[in-house]
Amino acid sequence: MTGSNDGDEAARDWPRRLRPTQVGKGLGPASGAAVLAEATAAVGPDAVAWAVEVGHGMATAVVAAVPELGGGDGPFETLRMGTESVTLRALVTLVGDGGTSPLTDEALMGDRDFVRRGVPLDKVLRGIHLGHAAMAGAFMAACEATVAEAHRSAQMKRVSETLFEFIDGFSSGMAEEYLAERDRWVTSSAAAREETVRSILGQLPVDIAAASRTLDYDLRREHLALTAWCHPAGAADASELQRAAVEFLRGRRCAATLVVPIGRTGLWAWGARAAQDQEQPPEPLTGHPAVRIACGSPGGGLDGFRRSHEEAAMAERITRLSSRPRSPVTHYRDVEMVSLLTGDLDRARQFVQRELGPLAADTPHAEELRETLRHYLQAERSLLTAAARMHVARNTVTYRVRRAEQLLGHDVADRHLEVHAALTVAHEMGSAVLHEEPAAPRRR
């Protein structure tokens, strides 16, 4: 790397004295064991924790500027693996204890993920440029705060030159790997299958017989579509996602399945079954605690293939946005009304907060009142039925309903449909549509 006359060993040793902030102390590492072990041996656990924090900040900044590199928890964690591991490798390089290659397996894994998700190379290189700027800023700030003034100028010059050379090699390696992976991907059968699926979903002209041969899946049958992902992100690998999806579809009497991986952390899947099969009760998802599935409704032919997938994607959206605990499997039919009401989330939030007023506060007490009022309306305003469903006394329901109406500012019967819809959205979406702080009572 750069010259060695940049001050004495004590001045060069400053990266080992780095510490995370209070925010960074709660972050777990995303990098693999080998990179973490290499960095811990070179700079110690506290400096490694600092690098974990910087890597997270880099990934956040990159996704904010280039959203295509994100796309959910899974893609973000894949990106963070790269930014964090590169920060760790840069630390090792700065203390001069090896780390000659700026490329890490984690960064290359992200590169391959970008190819599979169709992220253009110029977006990848833009992300690398932004990540370098964020990393350099963090290193410079740390150097200024840590190194004695007598050695600071020389060390900051050394950081600048080292990181420039480091990122130059990193960019070249990532671009080379991206192009090689794209060539492999374009010529693979997986790419042909994904392209065919995307053509169908995009309603492009498709020869159904030729497409069925490419997919090795009969598109003339009735289809049940699902999407699958990991929660928390990275807690299951692609093979476990695929096993869970296939098991779920076979449990719904699907004789044939089509699975299309989407990046490293998600997949789309379809199952073909006889059109006369009746819809089965929801099957529990067993043996895959980290896997989440969203399922559409059955549909026949190309239109059914598309519609079932669209429903599964909408059910996944609701599941990801919802702040309340959910079962591992979400069926579109169970969240269809909420999906329709929250197609524009900002307007849905305004509707809930305008309709419920102070009752839309994101507090345990307001939630208790909302749930009581929701059960009361579902029971067609029967206090006894609502009390039985909630396993509380009738007087408790009476009190809560009266208190809820006070906060609403009117009798619930005055806007029965609107209030019930707002309560349903608040129940499903939670914090995504509620006031962050209790609102003051309003007047009508």
Coordinates of C-alpha atoms in Angstrom, one line a residue:
M1 CA 0.0 0.0 0.0
T2 CA 1.3 3.5 0.8
G3 CA 4.6 4.6 2.4
S4 CA 5.6 3.6 6.0
N5 CA 7.0 7.0 7.2
D6 CA 3.7 8.3 8.4
G7 CA 4.6 8.6 12.1
D8 CA 5.6 6.1 14.8
E9 CA 3.9 2.8 15.6
A10 CA 1.7 4.5 18.3
A11 CA 0.3 6.9 15.7
R12 CA -0.4 4.0 13.2
D13 CA -2.1 2.0 15.9
W14 CA -5.1 4.3 16.2
P15 CA -7.6 2.0 14.4
R16 CA -7.3 -0.4 17.3
R17 CA -8.6 2.3 19.7
L18 CA -11.9 2.7 17.9
R19 CA -15.1 2.1 19.8
P20 CA -18.8 2.0 18.6
T21 CA -21.3 4.7 19.7
Q22 CA -24.2 3.8 22.0
V23 CA -26.4 3.2 18.9
G24 CA -23.8 0.9 17.3
K25 CA -23.5 -1.3 20.4
G26 CA -26.8 -2.9 19.7
L27 CA -26.0 -4.0 16.2
G28 CA -25.1 -7.6 15.5
P29 CA -22.5 -8.4 12.8
A30 CA -23.6 -9.4 9.3
S31 CA -20.2 -10.7 8.0
G32 CA -19.0 -14.3 8.0
A33 CA -16.9 -15.9 10.7
A34 CA -13.7 -15.7 8.7
V35 CA -13.8 -12.0 8.1
L36 CA -14.8 -11.3 11.7
A37 CA -12.0 -13.5 13.1
E38 CA -9.4 -11.9 10.8
A39 CA -10.5 -8.4 11.9
T40 CA -10.8 -9.3 15.6
A41 CA -7.3 -10.7 15.6
A42 CA -5.9 -7.5 14.0
V43 CA -7.8 -4.7 15.7
G44 CA -9.8 -6.2 18.6
P45 CA -13.5 -6.6 19.3
D46 CA -14.3 -2.9 20.0
A47 CA -12.9 -1.7 16.7
V48 CA -14.8 -4.6 15.0
A49 CA -18.0 -3.3 16.6
W50 CA -17.1 0.2 15.3
A51 CA -16.8 -1.2 11.8
V52 CA -20.2 -3.0 12.1
E53 CA -21.8 0.3 13.0
V54 CA -20.1 2.0 10.0
G55 CA -21.0 -0.8 7.7
H56 CA -24.7 -0.4 8.7
G57 CA -24.6 3.3 8.2
M58 CA -23.0 2.8 4.7
A59 CA -25.7 0.4 3.6
T60 CA -28.4 2.8 4.9
A61 CA -26.9 5.7 3.0
V62 CA -26.4 3.7 -0.2
V63 CA -30.0 2.4 -0.2
A64 CA -31.4 5.9 0.4
A65 CA -29.5 7.2 -2.6
V66 CA -29.9 4.1 -4.8
P67 CA -33.1 2.3 -3.8
E68 CA -32.6 -0.4 -6.4
L69 CA -29.8 -1.8 -4.3
G70 CA -32.3 -2.4 -1.4
G71 CA -35.7 -3.8 -1.8
G72 CA -36.6 -5.1 1.6
D73 CA -34.9 -6.6 4.7
G74 CA -33.3 -9.5 2.9
P75 CA -31.6 -7.4 0.1
F76 CA -30.6 -4.8 2.7
E77 CA -28.9 -7.4 4.9
T78 CA -27.1 -8.8 1.8
L79 CA -25.8 -5.3 1.0
R80 CA -24.8 -4.8 4.7
M81 CA -22.8 -7.9 4.6
G82 CA -20.7 -6.3 1.8
T83 CA -20.3 -2.8 3.3
E84 CA -19.5 -4.2 6.8
S85 CA -17.0 -6.8 5.5
V86 CA -15.2 -4.2 3.4
T87 CA -15.0 -1.8 6.3
L88 CA -13.4 -4.6 8.4
R89 CA -11.0 -5.4 5.6
A90 CA -10.1 -1.7 5.3
L91 CA -9.4 -1.6 9.1
V92 CA -7.1 -4.6 8.8
T93 CA -5.3 -3.0 5.9
L94 CA -4.7 0.2 7.8
V95 CA -3.0 -1.5 10.7
G96 CA -0.8 -3.4 8.2
D97 CA -1.8 -6.9 9.4
G98 CA -2.7 -8.4 6.1
G99 CA -5.9 -8.0 4.3
T100 CA -4.2 -7.5 1.0
S101 CA -7.4 -8.1 -1.1
P102 CA -10.2 -5.5 -0.8
L103 CA -12.7 -8.1 -2.1
T104 CA -14.6 -10.2 0.4
D105 CA -16.8 -13.2 -0.1
E106 CA -19.7 -11.2 1.4
A107 CA -19.2 -8.4 -1.2
L108 CA -19.0 -10.8 -4.1
M109 CA -22.2 -12.6 -2.8
G110 CA -24.0 -9.2 -2.9
D111 CA -22.6 -8.7 -6.5
R112 CA -24.2 -11.9 -7.6
D113 CA -27.4 -11.0 -5.9
F114 CA -27.6 -7.7 -7.8
V115 CA -27.3 -9.7 -11.1
R116 CA -30.1 -12.0 -10.2
R117 CA -32.3 -9.1 -9.2
G118 CA -31.6 -7.3 -12.4
V119 CA -29.8 -4.3 -10.8
P120 CA -27.8 -2.5 -13.6
L121 CA -24.0 -2.3 -13.3
D122 CA -24.1 1.5 -13.2
K123 CA -26.3 1.4 -10.1
V124 CA -23.9 -1.0 -8.5
L125 CA -20.9 1.2 -9.2
R126 CA -22.8 4.2 -8.0
G127 CA -23.5 2.4 -4.7
I128 CA -19.8 1.6 -4.4
H129 CA -18.9 5.2 -4.9
L130 CA -21.4 6.3 -2.3
G131 CA -20.2 3.6 0.1
H132 CA -16.6 4.7 -0.3
A133 CA -17.5 8.3 0.5
A134 CA -19.4 7.2 3.6
M135 CA -16.6 4.9 4.7
A136 CA -13.9 7.5 4.1
G137 CA -15.8 10.1 6.0
A138 CA -16.1 7.7 9.0
F139 CA -12.4 6.9 8.9
M140 CA -11.4 10.5 8.6
A141 CA -13.7 11.6 11.5
A142 CA -12.3 8.7 13.7
C143 CA -8.7 9.6 12.8
E144 CA -9.3 13.2 13.7
A145 CA -10.9 12.3 17.0
T146 CA -8.3 9.6 17.9
V147 CA -4.9 10.7 16.7
A148 CA -2.7 13.2 18.5
E149 CA -2.4 16.5 16.7
A150 CA 1.3 16.0 16.0
H151 CA 0.6 12.9 13.9
R152 CA -2.9 13.7 12.7
S153 CA -2.1 15.3 9.3
A154 CA 0.2 12.4 8.3
Q155 CA -2.3 9.8 9.4
M156 CA -5.2 11.4 7.6
K157 CA -3.1 11.6 4.4
R158 CA -2.3 8.0 4.8
V159 CA -6.0 7.1 5.3
S160 CA -7.0 9.0 2.2
E161 CA -4.4 7.4 0.0
T162 CA -4.9 3.9 1.4
L163 CA -8.7 4.0 1.0
F164 CA -8.5 5.4 -2.5
E165 CA -6.2 2.5 -3.6
F166 CA -8.4 0.1 -1.6
I167 CA -11.7 1.2 -3.2
D168 CA -10.1 1.4 -6.7
G169 CA -9.2 -2.3 -6.5
F170 CA -12.5 -3.1 -4.9
S171 CA -14.5 -1.4 -7.7
S172 CA -12.5 -3.1 -10.5
G173 CA -13.0 -6.5 -8.8
M174 CA -16.7 -6.0 -8.3
A175 CA -17.2 -4.9 -11.9
E176 CA -15.3 -7.9 -13.2
E177 CA -17.3 -10.3 -11.1
Y178 CA -20.6 -8.6 -12.0
L179 CA -19.9 -9.0 -15.7
A180 CA -18.8 -12.6 -15.3
E181 CA -21.8 -13.5 -13.2
R182 CA -24.2 -11.8 -15.7
D183 CA -22.7 -13.9 -18.5
R184 CA -23.2 -17.0 -16.4
W185 CA -26.7 -16.0 -15.5
V186 CA -27.9 -15.0 -19.0
T187 CA -26.9 -18.4 -20.3
S188 CA -28.4 -20.4 -17.5
S189 CA -31.8 -22.1 -17.5
A190 CA -32.7 -20.3 -14.4
A191 CA -32.5 -17.0 -16.3
A192 CA -34.7 -18.3 -19.1
R193 CA -37.3 -19.4 -16.6
E194 CA -37.3 -16.1 -14.7
E195 CA -37.5 -14.2 -18.0
T196 CA -40.5 -16.3 -19.1
V197 CA -42.2 -15.8 -15.7
R198 CA -41.7 -12.0 -15.9
S199 CA -43.1 -11.9 -19.4
I200 CA -46.2 -13.7 -18.2
L201 CA -46.6 -11.4 -15.2
G202 CA -46.0 -8.4 -17.4
Q203 CA -48.8 -9.5 -19.8
L204 CA -46.4 -9.7 -22.7
P205 CA -47.4 -12.0 -25.6
V206 CA -46.6 -15.6 -24.6
D207 CA -46.9 -18.9 -26.4
I208 CA -48.4 -21.0 -23.6
A209 CA -47.1 -24.3 -25.0
A210 CA -43.5 -23.0 -25.5
A211 CA -43.6 -21.2 -22.1
S212 CA -44.8 -24.4 -20.4
R213 CA -41.9 -26.3 -21.9
T214 CA -39.3 -23.7 -20.8
L215 CA -40.7 -23.8 -17.3
D216 CA -41.4 -27.5 -17.2
Y217 CA -44.7 -26.5 -15.7
D218 CA -48.2 -26.8 -17.3
L219 CA -49.5 -23.2 -17.5
R220 CA -53.0 -24.5 -18.6
R221 CA -53.8 -25.8 -15.2
E222 CA -55.2 -24.1 -12.1
H223 CA -52.5 -22.3 -10.2
L224 CA -51.9 -21.4 -6.5
A225 CA -49.2 -18.8 -6.1
L226 CA -47.1 -17.8 -3.1
T227 CA -44.2 -15.6 -2.2
A228 CA -41.7 -16.7 0.5
W229 CA -39.0 -14.8 2.5
C230 CA -37.1 -15.0 5.8
H231 CA -37.9 -13.3 9.1
P232 CA -35.7 -12.2 10.4
A233 CA -33.7 -11.5 7.2
G234 CA -31.0 -14.0 6.7
A235 CA -32.3 -16.5 9.2
A236 CA -32.9 -19.2 6.5
D237 CA -31.1 -19.9 3.3
A238 CA -32.5 -20.3 -0.3
S239 CA -32.7 -24.1 0.0
E240 CA -34.9 -23.9 3.1
L241 CA -37.1 -21.3 1.5
Q242 CA -37.6 -23.6 -1.5
R243 CA -38.3 -26.7 0.7
A244 CA -40.9 -24.8 2.7
A245 CA -42.6 -23.5 -0.5
V246 CA -42.8 -26.9 -2.1
E247 CA -44.0 -28.6 1.0
F248 CA -46.7 -25.9 1.5
L249 CA -47.9 -26.3 -2.1
R250 CA -47.9 -30.1 -2.0
G251 CA -49.9 -29.8 1.2
R252 CA -52.5 -27.9 -0.9
R253 CA -52.8 -30.8 -3.4
C254 CA -50.5 -29.3 -6.0
A255 CA -49.1 -32.1 -8.2
A256 CA -46.5 -29.9 -9.9
T257 CA -44.6 -26.9 -8.6
L258 CA -42.6 -24.0 -10.2
V259 CA -40.1 -22.1 -8.0
V260 CA -38.3 -18.9 -9.1
P261 CA -35.7 -17.6 -6.7
I262 CA -35.7 -13.8 -6.4
G263 CA -32.2 -12.7 -5.2
R264 CA -30.8 -14.5 -2.2
T265 CA -33.6 -14.0 0.2
G266 CA -36.9 -14.5 -1.5
L267 CA -38.8 -16.6 -4.0
W268 CA -41.9 -16.8 -6.1
A269 CA -43.7 -20.1 -6.4
W270 CA -46.7 -21.7 -8.1
G271 CA -48.4 -25.0 -7.7
A272 CA -50.6 -26.6 -10.4
R273 CA -53.6 -28.6 -9.4
A274 CA -56.9 -29.9 -10.7
A275 CA -59.4 -27.1 -11.2
Q276 CA -62.2 -29.1 -9.5
D277 CA -60.2 -29.3 -6.2
Q278 CA -62.0 -27.4 -3.4
E279 CA -60.1 -24.8 -1.5
Q280 CA -58.5 -26.4 1.6
P281 CA -58.3 -25.0 5.1
P282 CA -55.0 -23.2 5.8
E283 CA -52.2 -25.6 6.5
P284 CA -49.7 -24.8 9.3
L285 CA -46.1 -24.2 8.2
T286 CA -44.1 -26.6 10.3
G287 CA -40.3 -27.2 10.5
H288 CA -39.4 -23.8 9.0
P289 CA -39.5 -21.2 11.9
A290 CA -37.8 -18.4 10.0
V291 CA -39.8 -18.8 6.7
R292 CA -42.8 -16.6 6.0
I293 CA -45.3 -17.3 3.2
A294 CA -47.9 -15.1 1.5
C295 CA -50.5 -17.0 -0.6
G296 CA -52.9 -15.9 -3.3
S297 CA -56.2 -17.5 -4.4
P298 CA -56.4 -20.3 -7.0
G299 CA -56.9 -19.2 -10.7
G300 CA -56.8 -21.0 -14.0
G301 CA -54.6 -20.4 -17.1
L302 CA -52.3 -17.5 -17.6
D303 CA -54.7 -15.0 -16.1
G304 CA -55.0 -17.1 -13.0
F305 CA -51.2 -17.5 -12.9
R306 CA -50.8 -13.7 -12.8
R307 CA -53.7 -12.9 -10.5
S308 CA -52.8 -15.5 -7.9
H309 CA -49.2 -14.1 -7.9
E310 CA -50.4 -10.5 -7.6
E311 CA -52.6 -11.4 -4.6
A312 CA -49.6 -13.2 -3.0
A313 CA -47.5 -10.1 -3.5
M314 CA -50.2 -7.9 -2.0
A315 CA -50.5 -10.2 1.0
E316 CA -46.7 -10.1 1.5
R317 CA -46.8 -6.3 1.4
I318 CA -49.4 -6.2 4.2
T319 CA -47.4 -8.7 6.2
R320 CA -44.2 -6.7 5.9
L321 CA -45.9 -3.4 6.7
S322 CA -47.9 -4.8 9.7
S323 CA -46.5 -4.2 13.1
R324 CA -48.5 -6.8 14.9
P325 CA -47.4 -10.5 15.3
R326 CA -48.7 -12.7 12.5
S327 CA -48.8 -16.4 11.7
P328 CA -46.0 -17.7 9.3
V329 CA -48.6 -18.0 6.5
T330 CA -50.8 -15.0 5.3
H331 CA -53.6 -15.7 2.9
Y332 CA -54.7 -12.9 0.6
R333 CA -58.4 -13.6 1.4
D334 CA -57.7 -12.8 5.0
V335 CA -56.2 -9.4 4.3
E336 CA -58.0 -8.5 1.0
M337 CA -60.0 -5.6 2.5
V338 CA -57.0 -4.1 4.2
S339 CA -55.0 -4.5 1.0
L340 CA -57.6 -2.6 -0.9
L341 CA -57.8 0.1 1.8
T342 CA -54.1 0.6 2.0
G343 CA -53.1 0.7 -1.6
D344 CA -52.0 4.2 -0.9
L345 CA -50.5 3.9 2.6
D346 CA -50.2 7.7 3.2
R347 CA -53.9 8.2 2.4
A348 CA -54.9 5.2 4.5
R349 CA -52.9 6.7 7.4
Q350 CA -54.8 10.0 7.0
F351 CA -58.1 8.1 6.8
V352 CA -57.4 6.2 10.0
Q353 CA -56.2 9.2 12.0
R354 CA -59.0 11.5 10.7
E355 CA -61.7 8.9 11.4
L356 CA -60.5 7.7 14.8
G357 CA -59.0 10.9 16.1
P358 CA -57.4 10.4 19.6
L359 CA -58.5 6.7 19.4
A360 CA -55.7 6.3 16.8
A361 CA -53.0 6.9 19.4
D362 CA -50.2 4.2 19.3
T363 CA -50.6 3.3 23.0
P364 CA -51.8 0.1 24.8
H365 CA -54.8 1.9 26.2
A366 CA -56.0 3.2 22.8
E367 CA -55.4 -0.3 21.3
E368 CA -57.6 -1.8 24.1
L369 CA -60.4 0.6 23.3
R370 CA -60.0 0.1 19.5
E371 CA -60.1 -3.7 19.8
T372 CA -63.2 -3.6 22.0
L373 CA -65.0 -1.3 19.6
R374 CA -64.0 -3.5 16.7
H375 CA -65.4 -6.7 18.3
Y376 CA -68.5 -4.7 19.3
L377 CA -69.1 -3.7 15.6
Q378 CA -68.3 -7.2 14.3
A379 CA -70.9 -8.5 16.8
E380 CA -73.5 -6.1 15.2
R381 CA -73.3 -4.0 18.4
S382 CA -74.2 -6.8 20.8
L383 CA -72.5 -6.2 24.1
L384 CA -73.0 -9.8 25.2
T385 CA -71.5 -11.3 22.1
A386 CA -68.5 -8.9 22.2
A387 CA -67.9 -9.7 25.8
A388 CA -68.0 -13.4 25.1
R389 CA -65.6 -13.1 22.2
M390 CA -63.2 -11.1 24.3
H391 CA -63.6 -13.1 27.5
V392 CA -64.4 -10.0 29.6
A393 CA -67.5 -8.8 31.5
R394 CA -70.3 -7.1 29.7
N395 CA -69.9 -4.0 31.9
T396 CA -66.2 -3.8 30.7
V397 CA -67.3 -3.7 27.1
T398 CA -70.0 -1.1 27.9
Y399 CA -67.5 1.2 29.6
R400 CA -64.9 0.8 26.8
V401 CA -67.4 1.5 24.0
R402 CA -68.6 4.6 25.8
R403 CA -65.0 5.8 26.3
A404 CA -64.2 5.1 22.7
E405 CA -67.2 7.1 21.5
Q406 CA -66.1 10.0 23.7
L407 CA -62.7 10.0 22.0
L408 CA -64.4 9.7 18.6
G409 CA -66.6 12.6 19.4
H410 CA -69.8 11.0 18.1
D411 CA -72.0 7.9 18.5
V412 CA -70.4 5.0 16.6
A413 CA -73.7 4.5 14.7
D414 CA -73.2 7.9 13.0
R415 CA -70.3 6.6 10.9
H416 CA -70.6 2.8 11.4
L417 CA -69.0 1.8 8.1
E418 CA -66.1 4.3 8.1
V419 CA -65.2 3.6 11.8
H420 CA -65.3 -0.1 11.3
A421 CA -63.0 0.2 8.2
A422 CA -60.6 2.4 10.1
L423 CA -60.5 0.0 13.1
T424 CA -59.8 -2.9 10.8
V425 CA -56.9 -1.1 9.1
A426 CA -55.5 -0.1 12.5
H427 CA -55.8 -3.6 13.8
E428 CA -53.9 -5.1 10.8
M429 CA -51.3 -2.3 10.2
G430 CA -50.7 -1.1 13.7
S431 CA -48.0 1.6 14.0
A432 CA -47.8 2.1 10.3
V433 CA -51.1 4.0 10.3
L434 CA -51.3 5.3 13.9
H435 CA -50.4 8.5 15.7
E436 CA -46.9 8.3 17.2
E437 CA -48.1 10.3 20.2
P438 CA -51.5 10.5 21.7
A439 CA -53.6 13.2 19.9
A440 CA -55.6 15.8 21.7
P441 CA -59.4 15.3 21.8
R442 CA -61.1 16.8 18.8
R443 CA -64.4 18.5 18.5
R444 CA -67.0 18.0 15.8

